[in-house]
PDB file of C-alpha atoms in Angstrom:
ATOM      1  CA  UNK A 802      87.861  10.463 -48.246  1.00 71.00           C
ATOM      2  CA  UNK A 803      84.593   9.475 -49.460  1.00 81.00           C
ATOM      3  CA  UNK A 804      83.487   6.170 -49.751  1.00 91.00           C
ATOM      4  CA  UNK A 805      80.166   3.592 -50.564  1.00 95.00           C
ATOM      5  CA  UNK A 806      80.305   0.267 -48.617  1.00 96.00           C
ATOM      6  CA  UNK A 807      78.052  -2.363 -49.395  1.00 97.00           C
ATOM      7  CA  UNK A 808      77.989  -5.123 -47.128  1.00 96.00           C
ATOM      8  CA  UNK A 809      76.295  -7.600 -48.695  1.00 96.00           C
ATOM      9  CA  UNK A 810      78.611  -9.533 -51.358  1.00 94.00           C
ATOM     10  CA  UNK A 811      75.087 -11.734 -51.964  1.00 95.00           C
ATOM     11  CA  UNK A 812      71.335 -11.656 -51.424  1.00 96.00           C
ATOM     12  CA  UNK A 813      68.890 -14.359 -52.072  1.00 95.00           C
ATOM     13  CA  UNK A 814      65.121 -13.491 -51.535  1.00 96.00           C
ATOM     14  CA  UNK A 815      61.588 -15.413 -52.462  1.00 97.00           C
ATOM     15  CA  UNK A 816      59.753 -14.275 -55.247  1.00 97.00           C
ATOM     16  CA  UNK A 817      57.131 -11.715 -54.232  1.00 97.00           C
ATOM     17  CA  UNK A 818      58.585 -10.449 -50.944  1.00 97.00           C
ATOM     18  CA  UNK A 819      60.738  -7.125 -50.496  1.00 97.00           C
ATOM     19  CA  UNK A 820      64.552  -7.187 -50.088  1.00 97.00           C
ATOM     20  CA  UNK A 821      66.826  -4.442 -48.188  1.00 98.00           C
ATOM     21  CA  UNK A 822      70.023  -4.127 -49.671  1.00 98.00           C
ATOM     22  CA  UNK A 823      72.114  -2.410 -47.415  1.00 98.00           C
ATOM     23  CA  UNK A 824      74.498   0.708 -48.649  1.00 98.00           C
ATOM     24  CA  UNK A 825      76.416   3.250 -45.971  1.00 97.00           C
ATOM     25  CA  UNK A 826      78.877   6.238 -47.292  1.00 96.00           C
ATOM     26  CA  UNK A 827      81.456   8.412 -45.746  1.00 94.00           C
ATOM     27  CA  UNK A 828      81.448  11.957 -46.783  1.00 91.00           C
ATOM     28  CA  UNK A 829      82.368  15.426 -45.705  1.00 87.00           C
ATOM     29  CA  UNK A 830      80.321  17.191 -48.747  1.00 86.00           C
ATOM     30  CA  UNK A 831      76.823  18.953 -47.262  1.00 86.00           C
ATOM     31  CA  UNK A 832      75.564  18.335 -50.701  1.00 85.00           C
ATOM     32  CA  UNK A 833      75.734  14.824 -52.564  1.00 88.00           C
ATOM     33  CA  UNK A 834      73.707  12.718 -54.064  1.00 90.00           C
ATOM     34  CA  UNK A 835      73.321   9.132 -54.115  1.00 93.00           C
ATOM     35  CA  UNK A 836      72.176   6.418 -56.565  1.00 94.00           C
ATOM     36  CA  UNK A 837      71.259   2.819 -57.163  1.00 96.00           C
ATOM     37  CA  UNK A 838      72.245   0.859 -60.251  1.00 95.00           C
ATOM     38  CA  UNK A 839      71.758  -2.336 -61.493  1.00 96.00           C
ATOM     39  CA  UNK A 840      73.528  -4.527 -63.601  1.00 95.00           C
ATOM     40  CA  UNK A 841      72.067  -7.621 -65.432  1.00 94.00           C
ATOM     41  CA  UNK A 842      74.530 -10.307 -66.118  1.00 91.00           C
ATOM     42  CA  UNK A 843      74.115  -8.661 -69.984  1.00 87.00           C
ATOM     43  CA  UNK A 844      76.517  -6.115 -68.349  1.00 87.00           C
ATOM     44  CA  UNK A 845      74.603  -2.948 -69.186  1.00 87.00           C
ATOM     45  CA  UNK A 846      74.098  -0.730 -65.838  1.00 91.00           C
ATOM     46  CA  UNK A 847      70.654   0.971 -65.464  1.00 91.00           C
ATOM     47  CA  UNK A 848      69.614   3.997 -63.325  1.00 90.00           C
ATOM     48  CA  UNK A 849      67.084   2.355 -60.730  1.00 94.00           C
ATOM     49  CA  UNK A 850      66.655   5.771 -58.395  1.00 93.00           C
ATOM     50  CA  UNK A 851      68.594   8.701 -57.158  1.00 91.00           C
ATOM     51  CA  UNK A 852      68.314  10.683 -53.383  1.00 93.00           C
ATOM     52  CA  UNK A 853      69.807  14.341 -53.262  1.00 90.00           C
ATOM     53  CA  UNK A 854      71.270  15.366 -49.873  1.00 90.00           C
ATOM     54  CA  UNK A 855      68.831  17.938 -48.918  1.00 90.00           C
ATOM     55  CA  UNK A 856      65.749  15.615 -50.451  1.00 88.00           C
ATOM     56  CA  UNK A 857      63.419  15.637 -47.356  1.00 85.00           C
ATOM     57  CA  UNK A 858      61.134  12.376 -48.449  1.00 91.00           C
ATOM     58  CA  UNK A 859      62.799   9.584 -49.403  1.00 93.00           C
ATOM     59  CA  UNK A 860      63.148   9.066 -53.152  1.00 93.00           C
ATOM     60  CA  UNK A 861      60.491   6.058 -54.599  1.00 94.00           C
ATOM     61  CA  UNK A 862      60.373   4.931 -57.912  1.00 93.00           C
ATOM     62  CA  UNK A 863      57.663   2.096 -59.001  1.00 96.00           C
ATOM     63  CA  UNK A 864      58.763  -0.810 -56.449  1.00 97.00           C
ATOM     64  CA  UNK A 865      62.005   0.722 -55.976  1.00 97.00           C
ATOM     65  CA  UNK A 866      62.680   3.125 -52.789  1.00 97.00           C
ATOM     66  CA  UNK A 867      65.211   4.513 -51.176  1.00 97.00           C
ATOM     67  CA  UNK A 868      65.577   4.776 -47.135  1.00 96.00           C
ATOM     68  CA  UNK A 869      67.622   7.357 -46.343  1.00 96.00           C
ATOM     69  CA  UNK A 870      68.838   7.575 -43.007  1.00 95.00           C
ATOM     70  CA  UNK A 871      71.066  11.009 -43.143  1.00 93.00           C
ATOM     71  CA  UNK A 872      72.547  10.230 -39.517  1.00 93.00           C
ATOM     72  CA  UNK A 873      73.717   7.335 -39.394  1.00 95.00           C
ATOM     73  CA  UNK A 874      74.872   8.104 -43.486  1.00 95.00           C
ATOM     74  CA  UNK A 875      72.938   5.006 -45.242  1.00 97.00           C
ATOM     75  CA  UNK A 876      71.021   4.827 -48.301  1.00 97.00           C
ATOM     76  CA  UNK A 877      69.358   1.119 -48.521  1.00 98.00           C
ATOM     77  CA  UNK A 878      68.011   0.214 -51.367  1.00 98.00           C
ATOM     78  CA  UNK A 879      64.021  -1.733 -50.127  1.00 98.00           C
ATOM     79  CA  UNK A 880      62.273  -3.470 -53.717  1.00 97.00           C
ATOM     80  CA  UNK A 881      59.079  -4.571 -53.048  1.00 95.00           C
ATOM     81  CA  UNK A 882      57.621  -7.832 -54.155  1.00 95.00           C
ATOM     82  CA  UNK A 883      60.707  -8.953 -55.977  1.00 97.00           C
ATOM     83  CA  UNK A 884      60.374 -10.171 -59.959  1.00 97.00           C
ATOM     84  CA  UNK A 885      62.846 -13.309 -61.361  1.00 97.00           C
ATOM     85  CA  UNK A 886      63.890 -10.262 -63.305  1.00 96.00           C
ATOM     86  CA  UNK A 887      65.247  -8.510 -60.510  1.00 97.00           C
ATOM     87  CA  UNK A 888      67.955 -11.080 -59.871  1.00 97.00           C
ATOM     88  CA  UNK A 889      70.977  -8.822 -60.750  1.00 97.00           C
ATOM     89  CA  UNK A 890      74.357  -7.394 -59.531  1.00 97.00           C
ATOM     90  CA  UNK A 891      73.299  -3.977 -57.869  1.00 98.00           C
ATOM     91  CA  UNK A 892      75.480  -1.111 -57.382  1.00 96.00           C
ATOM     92  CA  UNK A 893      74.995   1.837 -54.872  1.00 97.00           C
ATOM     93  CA  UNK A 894      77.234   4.979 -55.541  1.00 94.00           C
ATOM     94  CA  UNK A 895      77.656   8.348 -54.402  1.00 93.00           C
ATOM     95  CA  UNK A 896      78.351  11.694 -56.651  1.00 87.00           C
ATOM     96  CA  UNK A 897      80.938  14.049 -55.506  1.00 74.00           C
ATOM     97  CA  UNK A 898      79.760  17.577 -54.981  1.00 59.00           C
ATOM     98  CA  UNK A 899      76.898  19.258 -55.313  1.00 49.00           C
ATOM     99  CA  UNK A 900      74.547  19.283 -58.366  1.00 50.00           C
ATOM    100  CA  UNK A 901      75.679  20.322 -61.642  1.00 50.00           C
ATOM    101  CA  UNK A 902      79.841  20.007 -62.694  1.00 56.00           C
ATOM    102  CA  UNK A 903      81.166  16.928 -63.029  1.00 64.00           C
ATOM    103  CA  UNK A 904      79.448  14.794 -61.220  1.00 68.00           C
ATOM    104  CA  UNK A 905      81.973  12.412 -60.832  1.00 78.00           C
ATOM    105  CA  UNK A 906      80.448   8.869 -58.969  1.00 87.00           C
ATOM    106  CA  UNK A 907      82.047   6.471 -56.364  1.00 90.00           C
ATOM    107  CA  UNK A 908      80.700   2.846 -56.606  1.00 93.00           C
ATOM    108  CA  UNK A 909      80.201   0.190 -53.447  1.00 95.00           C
ATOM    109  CA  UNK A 910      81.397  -2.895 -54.438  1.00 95.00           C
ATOM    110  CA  UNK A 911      78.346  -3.852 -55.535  1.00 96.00           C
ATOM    111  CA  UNK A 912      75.500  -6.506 -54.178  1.00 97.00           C
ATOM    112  CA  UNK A 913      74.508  -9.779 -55.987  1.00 97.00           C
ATOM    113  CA  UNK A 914      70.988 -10.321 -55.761  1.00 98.00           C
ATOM    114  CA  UNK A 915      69.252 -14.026 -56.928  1.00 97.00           C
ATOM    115  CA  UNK A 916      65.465 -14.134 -56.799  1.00 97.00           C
ATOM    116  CA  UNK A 917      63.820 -17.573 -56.000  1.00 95.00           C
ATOM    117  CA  UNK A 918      60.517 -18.974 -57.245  1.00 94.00           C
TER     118      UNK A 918
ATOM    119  CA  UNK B  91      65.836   6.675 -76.961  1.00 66.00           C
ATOM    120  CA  UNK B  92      69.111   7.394 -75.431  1.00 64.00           C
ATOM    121  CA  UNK B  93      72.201   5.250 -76.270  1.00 89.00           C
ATOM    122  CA  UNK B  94      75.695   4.829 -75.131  1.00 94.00           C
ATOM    123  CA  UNK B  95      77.629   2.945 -77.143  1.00 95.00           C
ATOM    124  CA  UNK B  96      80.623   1.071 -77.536  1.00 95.00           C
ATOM    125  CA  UNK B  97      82.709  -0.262 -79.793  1.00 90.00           C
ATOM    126  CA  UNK B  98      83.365  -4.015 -79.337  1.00 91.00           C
ATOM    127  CA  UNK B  99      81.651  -6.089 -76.517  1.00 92.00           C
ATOM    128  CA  UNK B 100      84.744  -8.459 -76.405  1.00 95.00           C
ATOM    129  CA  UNK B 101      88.348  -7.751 -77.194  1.00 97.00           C
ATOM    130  CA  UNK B 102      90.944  -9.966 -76.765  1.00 97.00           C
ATOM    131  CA  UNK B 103      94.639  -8.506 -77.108  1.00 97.00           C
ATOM    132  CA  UNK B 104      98.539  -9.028 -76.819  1.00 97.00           C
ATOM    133  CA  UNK B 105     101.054  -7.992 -73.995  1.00 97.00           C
ATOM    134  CA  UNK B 106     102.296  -4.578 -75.056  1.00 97.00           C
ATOM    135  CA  UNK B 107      99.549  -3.942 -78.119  1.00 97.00           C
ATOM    136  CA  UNK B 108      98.000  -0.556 -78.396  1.00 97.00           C
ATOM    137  CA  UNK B 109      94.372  -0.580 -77.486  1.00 97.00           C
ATOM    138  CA  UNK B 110      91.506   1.894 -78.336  1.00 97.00           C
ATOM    139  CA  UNK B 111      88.188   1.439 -76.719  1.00 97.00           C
ATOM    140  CA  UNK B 112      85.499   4.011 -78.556  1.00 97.00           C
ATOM    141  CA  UNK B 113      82.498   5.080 -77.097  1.00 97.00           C
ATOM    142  CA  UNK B 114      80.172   7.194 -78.705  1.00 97.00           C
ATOM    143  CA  UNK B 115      76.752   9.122 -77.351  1.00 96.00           C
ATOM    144  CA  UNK B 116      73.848  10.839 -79.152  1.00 94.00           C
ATOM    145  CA  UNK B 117      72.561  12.505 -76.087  1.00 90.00           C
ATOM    146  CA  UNK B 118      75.076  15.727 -76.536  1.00 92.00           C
ATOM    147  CA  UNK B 119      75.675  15.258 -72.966  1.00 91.00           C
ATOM    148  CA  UNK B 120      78.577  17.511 -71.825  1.00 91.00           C
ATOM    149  CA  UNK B 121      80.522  14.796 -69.769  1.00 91.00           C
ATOM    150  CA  UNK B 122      81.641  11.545 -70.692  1.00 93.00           C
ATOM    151  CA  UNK B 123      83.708   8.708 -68.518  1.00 94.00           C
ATOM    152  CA  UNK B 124      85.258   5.915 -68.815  1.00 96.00           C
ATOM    153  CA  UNK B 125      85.249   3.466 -65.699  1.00 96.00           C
ATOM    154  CA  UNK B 126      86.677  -0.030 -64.934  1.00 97.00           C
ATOM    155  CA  UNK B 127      84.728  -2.813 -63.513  1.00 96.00           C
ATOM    156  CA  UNK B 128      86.112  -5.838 -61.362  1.00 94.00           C
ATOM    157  CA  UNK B 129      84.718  -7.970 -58.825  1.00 89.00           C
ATOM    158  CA  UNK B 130      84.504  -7.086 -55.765  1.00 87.00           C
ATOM    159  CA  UNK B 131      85.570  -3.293 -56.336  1.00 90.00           C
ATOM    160  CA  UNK B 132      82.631  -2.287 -58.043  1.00 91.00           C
ATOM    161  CA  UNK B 133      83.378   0.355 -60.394  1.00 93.00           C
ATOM    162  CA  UNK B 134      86.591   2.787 -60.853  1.00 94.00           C
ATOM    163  CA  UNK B 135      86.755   5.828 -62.497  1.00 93.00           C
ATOM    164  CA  UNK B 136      89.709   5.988 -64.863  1.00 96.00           C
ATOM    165  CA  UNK B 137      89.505   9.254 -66.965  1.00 95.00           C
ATOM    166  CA  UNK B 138      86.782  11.800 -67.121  1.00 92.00           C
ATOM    167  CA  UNK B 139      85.827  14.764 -69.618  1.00 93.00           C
ATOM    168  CA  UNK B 140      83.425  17.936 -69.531  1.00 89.00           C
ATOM    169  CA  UNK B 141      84.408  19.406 -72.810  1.00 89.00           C
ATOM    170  CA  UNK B 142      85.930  18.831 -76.058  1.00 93.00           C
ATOM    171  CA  UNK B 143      89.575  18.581 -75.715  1.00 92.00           C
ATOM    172  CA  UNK B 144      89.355  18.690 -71.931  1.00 91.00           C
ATOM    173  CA  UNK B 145      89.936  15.767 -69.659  1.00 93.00           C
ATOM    174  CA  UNK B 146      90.803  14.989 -65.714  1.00 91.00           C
ATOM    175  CA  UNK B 147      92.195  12.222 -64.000  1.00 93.00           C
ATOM    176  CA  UNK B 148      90.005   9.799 -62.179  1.00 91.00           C
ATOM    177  CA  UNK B 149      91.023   7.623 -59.258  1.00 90.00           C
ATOM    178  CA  UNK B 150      93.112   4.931 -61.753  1.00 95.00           C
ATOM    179  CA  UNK B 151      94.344   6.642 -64.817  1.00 97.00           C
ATOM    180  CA  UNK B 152      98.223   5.031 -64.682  1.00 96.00           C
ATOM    181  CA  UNK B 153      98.626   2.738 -67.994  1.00 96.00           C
ATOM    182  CA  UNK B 154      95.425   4.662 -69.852  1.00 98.00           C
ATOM    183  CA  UNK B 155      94.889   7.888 -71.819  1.00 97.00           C
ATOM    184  CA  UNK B 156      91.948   9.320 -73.269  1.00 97.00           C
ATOM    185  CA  UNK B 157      90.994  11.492 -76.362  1.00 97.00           C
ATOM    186  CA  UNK B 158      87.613  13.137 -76.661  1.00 97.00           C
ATOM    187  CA  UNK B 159      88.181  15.377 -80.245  1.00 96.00           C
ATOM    188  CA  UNK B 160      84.391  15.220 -80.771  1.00 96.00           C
ATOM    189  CA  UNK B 161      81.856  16.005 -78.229  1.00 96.00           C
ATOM    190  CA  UNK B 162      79.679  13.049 -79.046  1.00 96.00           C
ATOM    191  CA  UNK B 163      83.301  10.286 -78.925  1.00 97.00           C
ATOM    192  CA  UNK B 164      85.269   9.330 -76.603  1.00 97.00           C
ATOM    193  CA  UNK B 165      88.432   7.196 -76.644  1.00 97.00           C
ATOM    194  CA  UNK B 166      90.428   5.107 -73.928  1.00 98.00           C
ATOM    195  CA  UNK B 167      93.510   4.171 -74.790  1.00 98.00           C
ATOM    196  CA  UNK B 168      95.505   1.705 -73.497  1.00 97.00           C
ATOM    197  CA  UNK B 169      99.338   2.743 -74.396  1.00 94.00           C
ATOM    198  CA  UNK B 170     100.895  -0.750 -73.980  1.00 97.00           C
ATOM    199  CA  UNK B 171      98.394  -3.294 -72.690  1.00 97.00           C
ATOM    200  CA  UNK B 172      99.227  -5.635 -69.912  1.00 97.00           C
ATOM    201  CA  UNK B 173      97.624  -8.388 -68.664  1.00 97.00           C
ATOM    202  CA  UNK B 174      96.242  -6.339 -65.034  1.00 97.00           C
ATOM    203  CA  UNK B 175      94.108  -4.115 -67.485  1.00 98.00           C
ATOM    204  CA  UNK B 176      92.008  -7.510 -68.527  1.00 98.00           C
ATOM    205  CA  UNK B 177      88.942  -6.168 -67.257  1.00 97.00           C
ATOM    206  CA  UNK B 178      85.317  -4.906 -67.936  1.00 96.00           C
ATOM    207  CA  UNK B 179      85.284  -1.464 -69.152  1.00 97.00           C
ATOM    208  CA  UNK B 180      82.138   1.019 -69.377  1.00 96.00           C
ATOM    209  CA  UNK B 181      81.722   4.083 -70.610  1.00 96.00           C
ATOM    210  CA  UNK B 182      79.138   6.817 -69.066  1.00 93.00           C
ATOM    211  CA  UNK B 183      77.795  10.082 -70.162  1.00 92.00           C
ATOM    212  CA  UNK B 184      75.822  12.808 -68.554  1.00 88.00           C
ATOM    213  CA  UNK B 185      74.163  16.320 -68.808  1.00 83.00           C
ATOM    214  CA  UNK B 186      74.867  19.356 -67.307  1.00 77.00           C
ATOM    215  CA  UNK B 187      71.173  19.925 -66.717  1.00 75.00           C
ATOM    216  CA  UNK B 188      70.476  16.429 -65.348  1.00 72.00           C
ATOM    217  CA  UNK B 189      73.467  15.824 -63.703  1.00 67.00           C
ATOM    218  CA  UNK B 190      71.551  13.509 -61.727  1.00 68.00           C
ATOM    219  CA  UNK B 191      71.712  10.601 -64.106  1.00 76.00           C
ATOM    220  CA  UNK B 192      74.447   9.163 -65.957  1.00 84.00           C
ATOM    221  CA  UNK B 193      73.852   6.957 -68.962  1.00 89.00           C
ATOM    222  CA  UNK B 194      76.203   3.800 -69.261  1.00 92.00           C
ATOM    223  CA  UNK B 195      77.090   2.116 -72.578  1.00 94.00           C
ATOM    224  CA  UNK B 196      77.242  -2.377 -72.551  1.00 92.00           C
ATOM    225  CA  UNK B 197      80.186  -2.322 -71.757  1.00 94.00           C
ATOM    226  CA  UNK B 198      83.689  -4.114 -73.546  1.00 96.00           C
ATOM    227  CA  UNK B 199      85.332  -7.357 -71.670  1.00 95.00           C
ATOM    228  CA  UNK B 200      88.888  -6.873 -72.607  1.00 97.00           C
ATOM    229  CA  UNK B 201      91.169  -9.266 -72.299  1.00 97.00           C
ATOM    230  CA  UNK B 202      94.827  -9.252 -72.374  1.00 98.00           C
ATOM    231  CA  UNK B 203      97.008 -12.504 -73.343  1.00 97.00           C
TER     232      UNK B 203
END
């Protein structure tokens, strides 16, 4: 069955530096996807970056990237120089499939991340 | 700008009321969902739809229906609430043609007394 486990139930990190949080999944699919979310304590979830299966680089958005590590099936989420703003709840998931259809997502139980000036 | 939306942000209901959570997109995105949040789970898919009319099972659906008459709406249900379905609920949508993304609405805290 497939499955997102995130580790880390809570992250602290200085203001400036980078921060891994770590994500690993369990799937039989050749094609998937995965994603990162986050989710300010206003409760609205927001699309940080997505990594397709067969993506050969690893997907970067702004100070947001994505090291994906097919083998050993993990998908850690790296932001560099970390904002006050990026203290959040953050959520890795998985779609189901390939591209296209459904696209149906399974969540990690998510990672809470506090910032420090 | 793309929105999600959802009818209340907080709900507060009765033991065995009927409850309708509403959640409407402007996106005309094919596929909507409705998911429930609680700690330490993350997020569960209750009820999913690609179409008008058309809906499938998600990994929770027992104590919830759905309705989606309108491509743009749709409705959770909560037959006869009980206090395990106090939760946060959000609602998701998505293209066919960017299946890659899926837009999430605020989100409504329900709670059930």
């Amino acid at each position: 069955a497939q499955k997102i486990t995130q580790t880390q139930p809570g992250m602290f990190v200085q203001e400036k530096e980078a921060v891994t949080l770590d994500c690993t999944y369990d799937t039989s699919d050749q094609s998937y996807g995965l994603f990162w979310y986050k989710q300010p304590s206003s409760g609205e979830m927001i699309f940080l970056i997505y990594q397709g299966s067969y993506d050969e680089q690893n997907a970067t958005e702004g100070r947001y990237s994505l090291n994906f590590q097919k083998a050993r099936k993990s998908a850690n989420l790296v932001i560099s120089a970390s904002q006050l703003g990026d203290s959040a709840m953050y959520f890795c998931a998985m779609r189901e499939g390939g591209s296209g259809g459904y696209n149906k997502l399974i969540f990690g139980a998510g990672t809470r991340l506090a910032v420090h000036p | 700008d793309v929105k999600v939306t959802q009818s209340s942000r907080y709900l507060v209901k009765r033991t065995g009321e009927k409850v309708f959570l509403e959640c409407v997109q402007d996106m005309d995105h094919e596929n909507m969902f409705w998911y429930r949040q609680d700690p330490g789970l993350g997020l569960r898919l209750i009820y999913f739809s690609y179409d008008v009319k058309m809906k499938e099972k998600g990994d929770i659906p027992e104590g919830y229906s759905v309705s989606r008459e309108k491509k743009e709406r749709f409705s959770l249900i909560l037959e006869s609430a009980s206090t395990n379905q106090t939760s946060m609920y959000l609602c998701a949508s998505t293209s066919r043609a960017r299946s890659y993304e899926q837009y999430f609405g605020p989100g409504t805290r329900l709670t059930v007394t």
